[in-house]
Amino acid sequence: MLESNEDQFGIEETLESWVMSKCQDWRDHYDTNYEQKFDEYYRLWRGIYSSEDRNRSSERSEIISPALQQAVESSVAEIEEATFGRGRFFDMKDDLVDADNEDVAYLREKLLEDFKANKIRKGVAECLINAAVFGTGIAEIVLEEVKEMRPASEPIMDGQLQAVGVNISDRTVCKLRPVLPQNFLIDPVAVDVDSALGVAIDEFVPTHAVEQLQEKGVYKNVPFNFAYPDTDLDPDHELTTQPTDKARLTKYYGLVPRHLLENDEDFEEVEQLTDDEEETGFYVEAIVVIANGGTLLKAEKNPYMMQDRPVVAFPWDIVPSRFWGRGVCEKGYNSQKALDAELRARIDALALTVILTNGNPSEILQPFNFGQVSQITFAQAGELQRMVQTATGAIDSVGIGGSVNGESTAAGISMSLGAIIKRHKRTLINFQECFLIPFVSKAAYRYMQFEPELYPVADYKFEVTSSLGIIAREYEVTQLVQLLQTMSPESPLYPALI
């Protein structure tokens, strides 16, 4: 492979042009295959009507059934409760040779303390919502330098008085920032973040945020123009007016040609390669930040000690050989559309039975209608709502009864709950292995690298300690109650089970 800085037209290729050409190709692939579907999933979840979602041209009613909204929120609540329902959501293990576990206990509690202070649970919950709606939950692991302030007092005047104030210390903290699918670009042939040539987060950010990072020296102090309006990148496409004081920031994490990175005029100031790092490979793992599609703000070799990418992602349900997963909205899409069509047709028919009249206004008005609306449409709507619950697995207390055997018997409900719990368990395990454990590991490595005084550097293994969700927990309690009914209160095991 030739290391040339010129493209096929003889124009000198730069690092920013190489990155943006890749991002544009990935953007075209996303727009062609996923954009319209994801926008419709978003509208169905929010209950926002659009003329694009009509089922027939003569349709006048704009009602949207809340069945899919209930399915999304119920499924997310179950996974979130199973993960965070009992406080500590991960555990750590040391190697078998080390018999002293005090360092493991300290690091676990320190991580939990920092996660709570930086609202990690809130970020994870938003990623779960995105995964349920769009099929894939994506988040960026962000490092921020903050000033930690703590109330403190110290003696003055030989201990006669106490001075009250605050202690300020500089710290590097790790935060989790959810990313919407329209702001995430990935190599189309990749199935996960690590196997891709690279990934990019392409979004609008406040202009002052970029200027502050330029003042701190994180980004190059170069001027950048205002961003062109692009509603495809905005978080909510349904807003009538969008914010204007913003900059388009493209953050690329992945492989770039080594010669383009080293030819950057500021690269030598940012990164000096040692003799041990002199390699002959064509690609090198790097971080590139570009403003408004053409202004290079940052270009450096991956600075993290584990050489990992600061992005985690998981599919709600796996689609073989594809990065984008299958969410709750996609599972219940057809049933939801049929339910909306049924409800809108019924409402339109009701309008015909009560509105139209004929006759001379000076005489008695006689009602003129097209007959009565059949009651079967109401029953069909209930069955279609049951189909949404069956497709998504998010069956609530109303839909549990009779979902298997047609009757609300104890055996039927038990069989129904068993099937529901198995489906939630699949999603829970997928979420833990693809998202939660990688995030905790990457966050711990970054704290070890940038806060070695607080986090001892060692090779630890992380495990998720999830519990049962609400539905599974209620199922377990029901079985326990049934078991207690078969035992005598005088049995020595009875008080232990209680």
PDB file of N, CA, C and O in Angstrom, residues 256-292:
ATOM      1  N   VAL A 256      -6.463   5.393  11.514  1.00  0.00           N
ATOM      2  CA  VAL A 256      -6.205   6.385  10.467  1.00  0.00           C
ATOM      3  C   VAL A 256      -4.843   6.071   9.856  1.00  0.00           C
ATOM      4  O   VAL A 256      -3.992   5.442  10.498  1.00  0.00           O
ATOM      5  N   PRO A 257      -4.607   6.489   8.615  1.00  0.00           N
ATOM      6  CA  PRO A 257      -3.274   6.283   8.021  1.00  0.00           C
ATOM      7  C   PRO A 257      -2.191   6.986   8.840  1.00  0.00           C
ATOM      8  O   PRO A 257      -2.317   8.160   9.194  1.00  0.00           O
ATOM      9  N   ARG A 258      -1.132   6.264   9.121  1.00  0.00           N
ATOM     10  CA  ARG A 258      -0.080   6.787   9.987  1.00  0.00           C
ATOM     11  C   ARG A 258       0.556   8.046   9.395  1.00  0.00           C
ATOM     12  O   ARG A 258       0.843   9.011  10.118  1.00  0.00           O
ATOM     13  N   HIS A 259       0.757   8.065   8.090  1.00  0.00           N
ATOM     14  CA  HIS A 259       1.454   9.211   7.508  1.00  0.00           C
ATOM     15  C   HIS A 259       0.609  10.476   7.562  1.00  0.00           C
ATOM     16  O   HIS A 259       1.136  11.583   7.693  1.00  0.00           O
ATOM     17  N   LEU A 260      -0.715  10.335   7.513  1.00  0.00           N
ATOM     18  CA  LEU A 260      -1.568  11.522   7.626  1.00  0.00           C
ATOM     19  C   LEU A 260      -1.546  12.080   9.042  1.00  0.00           C
ATOM     20  O   LEU A 260      -1.553  13.294   9.250  1.00  0.00           O
ATOM     21  N   LEU A 261      -1.511  11.192  10.024  1.00  0.00           N
ATOM     22  CA  LEU A 261      -1.470  11.646  11.411  1.00  0.00           C
ATOM     23  C   LEU A 261      -0.134  12.303  11.733  1.00  0.00           C
ATOM     24  O   LEU A 261      -0.077  13.354  12.370  1.00  0.00           O
ATOM     25  N   GLU A 262       0.959  11.712  11.295  1.00  0.00           N
ATOM     26  CA  GLU A 262       2.280  12.249  11.612  1.00  0.00           C
ATOM     27  C   GLU A 262       2.594  13.507  10.815  1.00  0.00           C
ATOM     28  O   GLU A 262       3.435  14.305  11.225  1.00  0.00           O
ATOM     29  N   ASN A 263       1.929  13.697   9.678  1.00  0.00           N
ATOM     30  CA  ASN A 263       2.162  14.898   8.887  1.00  0.00           C
ATOM     31  C   ASN A 263       1.395  16.108   9.399  1.00  0.00           C
ATOM     32  O   ASN A 263       1.585  17.217   8.905  1.00  0.00           O
ATOM     33  N   ASP A 264       0.519  15.884  10.377  1.00  0.00           N
ATOM     34  CA  ASP A 264      -0.189  17.022  10.950  1.00  0.00           C
ATOM     35  C   ASP A 264       0.808  17.952  11.622  1.00  0.00           C
ATOM     36  O   ASP A 264       1.711  17.522  12.343  1.00  0.00           O
ATOM     37  N   GLU A 265       0.630  19.252  11.428  1.00  0.00           N
ATOM     38  CA  GLU A 265       1.634  20.217  11.862  1.00  0.00           C
ATOM     39  C   GLU A 265       1.798  20.259  13.380  1.00  0.00           C
ATOM     40  O   GLU A 265       2.882  20.563  13.889  1.00  0.00           O
ATOM     41  N   ASP A 266       0.761  19.926  14.110  1.00  0.00           N
ATOM     42  CA  ASP A 266       0.839  19.970  15.569  1.00  0.00           C
ATOM     43  C   ASP A 266       1.013  18.600  16.183  1.00  0.00           C
ATOM     44  O   ASP A 266       0.988  18.450  17.402  1.00  0.00           O
ATOM     45  N   PHE A 267       1.209  17.564  15.357  1.00  0.00           N
ATOM     46  CA  PHE A 267       1.284  16.221  15.919  1.00  0.00           C
ATOM     47  C   PHE A 267       2.515  16.053  16.800  1.00  0.00           C
ATOM     48  O   PHE A 267       2.456  15.425  17.855  1.00  0.00           O
ATOM     49  N   GLU A 268       3.649  16.615  16.397  1.00  0.00           N
ATOM     50  CA  GLU A 268       4.872  16.448  17.170  1.00  0.00           C
ATOM     51  C   GLU A 268       4.756  17.085  18.546  1.00  0.00           C
ATOM     52  O   GLU A 268       5.379  16.645  19.508  1.00  0.00           O
ATOM     53  N   GLU A 269       3.962  18.150  18.647  1.00  0.00           N
ATOM     54  CA  GLU A 269       3.785  18.774  19.948  1.00  0.00           C
ATOM     55  C   GLU A 269       2.874  17.951  20.848  1.00  0.00           C
ATOM     56  O   GLU A 269       2.998  17.976  22.062  1.00  0.00           O
ATOM     57  N   VAL A 270       1.975  17.187  20.234  1.00  0.00           N
ATOM     58  CA  VAL A 270       1.015  16.424  21.032  1.00  0.00           C
ATOM     59  C   VAL A 270       1.565  15.065  21.411  1.00  0.00           C
ATOM     60  O   VAL A 270       1.416  14.598  22.530  1.00  0.00           O
ATOM     61  N   GLU A 271       2.236  14.402  20.472  1.00  0.00           N
ATOM     62  CA  GLU A 271       2.647  13.016  20.699  1.00  0.00           C
ATOM     63  C   GLU A 271       4.027  12.797  20.098  1.00  0.00           C
ATOM     64  O   GLU A 271       4.244  13.027  18.917  1.00  0.00           O
ATOM     65  N   GLN A 272       4.970  12.370  20.925  1.00  0.00           N
ATOM     66  CA  GLN A 272       6.307  12.019  20.472  1.00  0.00           C
ATOM     67  C   GLN A 272       6.448  10.507  20.516  1.00  0.00           C
ATOM     68  O   GLN A 272       6.346   9.902  21.577  1.00  0.00           O
ATOM     69  N   LEU A 273       6.655   9.873  19.387  1.00  0.00           N
ATOM     70  CA  LEU A 273       6.808   8.431  19.362  1.00  0.00           C
ATOM     71  C   LEU A 273       8.191   8.043  19.861  1.00  0.00           C
ATOM     72  O   LEU A 273       9.206   8.590  19.432  1.00  0.00           O
ATOM     73  N   THR A 274       8.230   7.084  20.760  1.00  0.00           N
ATOM     74  CA  THR A 274       9.507   6.565  21.241  1.00  0.00           C
ATOM     75  C   THR A 274      10.009   5.487  20.299  1.00  0.00           C
ATOM     76  O   THR A 274       9.318   5.049  19.375  1.00  0.00           O
ATOM     77  N   ASP A 275      11.246   5.027  20.578  1.00  0.00           N
ATOM     78  CA  ASP A 275      11.821   4.001  19.708  1.00  0.00           C
ATOM     79  C   ASP A 275      11.020   2.711  19.764  1.00  0.00           C
ATOM     80  O   ASP A 275      10.914   1.987  18.772  1.00  0.00           O
ATOM     81  N   ASP A 276      10.440   2.415  20.931  1.00  0.00           N
ATOM     82  CA  ASP A 276       9.667   1.188  21.067  1.00  0.00           C
ATOM     83  C   ASP A 276       8.368   1.250  20.282  1.00  0.00           C
ATOM     84  O   ASP A 276       7.795   0.228  19.925  1.00  0.00           O
ATOM     85  N   GLU A 277       7.860   2.450  20.021  1.00  0.00           N
ATOM     86  CA  GLU A 277       6.589   2.605  19.346  1.00  0.00           C
ATOM     87  C   GLU A 277       6.741   2.813  17.844  1.00  0.00           C
ATOM     88  O   GLU A 277       5.753   3.005  17.149  1.00  0.00           O
ATOM     89  N   GLU A 278       7.973   2.830  17.363  1.00  0.00           N
ATOM     90  CA  GLU A 278       8.181   2.990  15.928  1.00  0.00           C
ATOM     91  C   GLU A 278       7.720   1.720  15.226  1.00  0.00           C
ATOM     92  O   GLU A 278       8.352   0.677  15.310  1.00  0.00           O
ATOM     93  N   GLU A 279       6.591   1.792  14.531  1.00  0.00           N
ATOM     94  CA  GLU A 279       6.033   0.636  13.849  1.00  0.00           C
ATOM     95  C   GLU A 279       5.924   0.947  12.363  1.00  0.00           C
ATOM     96  O   GLU A 279       5.981   2.096  11.943  1.00  0.00           O
ATOM     97  N   THR A 280       5.764  -0.100  11.590  1.00  0.00           N
ATOM     98  CA  THR A 280       5.703   0.053  10.140  1.00  0.00           C
ATOM     99  C   THR A 280       4.294  -0.138   9.606  1.00  0.00           C
ATOM    100  O   THR A 280       4.099  -0.117   8.405  1.00  0.00           O
ATOM    101  N   GLY A 281       3.309  -0.367  10.485  1.00  0.00           N
ATOM    102  CA  GLY A 281       1.952  -0.574  10.020  1.00  0.00           C
ATOM    103  C   GLY A 281       1.380   0.666   9.358  1.00  0.00           C
ATOM    104  O   GLY A 281       1.740   1.796   9.682  1.00  0.00           O
ATOM    105  N   PHE A 282       0.460   0.451   8.428  1.00  0.00           N
ATOM    106  CA  PHE A 282      -0.120   1.571   7.704  1.00  0.00           C
ATOM    107  C   PHE A 282      -1.079   2.361   8.587  1.00  0.00           C
ATOM    108  O   PHE A 282      -1.128   3.586   8.518  1.00  0.00           O
ATOM    109  N   TYR A 283      -1.846   1.663   9.424  1.00  0.00           N
ATOM    110  CA  TYR A 283      -2.841   2.318  10.265  1.00  0.00           C
ATOM    111  C   TYR A 283      -2.345   2.448  11.697  1.00  0.00           C
ATOM    112  O   TYR A 283      -1.534   1.643  12.174  1.00  0.00           O
ATOM    113  N   VAL A 284      -2.872   3.461  12.375  1.00  0.00           N
ATOM    114  CA  VAL A 284      -2.579   3.677  13.787  1.00  0.00           C
ATOM    115  C   VAL A 284      -3.875   4.119  14.468  1.00  0.00           C
ATOM    116  O   VAL A 284      -4.691   4.838  13.886  1.00  0.00           O
ATOM    117  N   GLU A 285      -4.100   3.630  15.689  1.00  0.00           N
ATOM    118  CA  GLU A 285      -5.303   3.993  16.447  1.00  0.00           C
ATOM    119  C   GLU A 285      -5.173   5.437  16.928  1.00  0.00           C
ATOM    120  O   GLU A 285      -4.182   5.803  17.559  1.00  0.00           O
ATOM    121  N   ALA A 286      -6.180   6.240  16.632  1.00  0.00           N
ATOM    122  CA  ALA A 286      -6.074   7.670  16.908  1.00  0.00           C
ATOM    123  C   ALA A 286      -7.430   8.247  17.291  1.00  0.00           C
ATOM    124  O   ALA A 286      -8.477   7.596  17.177  1.00  0.00           O
ATOM    125  N   ILE A 287      -7.379   9.487  17.768  1.00  0.00           N
ATOM    126  CA  ILE A 287      -8.569  10.283  18.069  1.00  0.00           C
ATOM    127  C   ILE A 287      -8.476  11.564  17.262  1.00  0.00           C
ATOM    128  O   ILE A 287      -7.477  12.279  17.347  1.00  0.00           O
ATOM    129  N   VAL A 288      -9.499  11.846  16.475  1.00  0.00           N
ATOM    130  CA  VAL A 288      -9.520  13.024  15.606  1.00  0.00           C
ATOM    131  C   VAL A 288     -10.831  13.774  15.862  1.00  0.00           C
ATOM    132  O   VAL A 288     -11.907  13.171  15.853  1.00  0.00           O
ATOM    133  N   VAL A 289     -10.735  15.076  16.092  1.00  0.00           N
ATOM    134  CA  VAL A 289     -11.911  15.915  16.329  1.00  0.00           C
ATOM    135  C   VAL A 289     -11.932  17.013  15.268  1.00  0.00           C
ATOM    136  O   VAL A 289     -10.932  17.733  15.085  1.00  0.00           O
ATOM    137  N   ILE A 290     -13.061  17.137  14.578  1.00  0.00           N
ATOM    138  CA  ILE A 290     -13.210  18.089  13.475  1.00  0.00           C
ATOM    139  C   ILE A 290     -14.458  18.925  13.719  1.00  0.00           C
ATOM    140  O   ILE A 290     -15.514  18.402  14.087  1.00  0.00           O
ATOM    141  N   ALA A 291     -14.340  20.228  13.522  1.00  0.00           N
ATOM    142  CA  ALA A 291     -15.465  21.149  13.704  1.00  0.00           C
ATOM    143  C   ALA A 291     -16.035  21.541  12.349  1.00  0.00           C
ATOM    144  O   ALA A 291     -15.282  21.880  11.418  1.00  0.00           O
ATOM    145  N   ASN A 292     -17.371  21.478  12.230  1.00  0.00           N
ATOM    146  CA  ASN A 292     -18.106  21.947  11.060  1.00  0.00           C
ATOM    147  C   ASN A 292     -17.608  21.340   9.753  1.00  0.00           C
ATOM    148  O   ASN A 292     -17.599  21.978   8.710  1.00  0.00           O
TER     149      ASN A 292
END
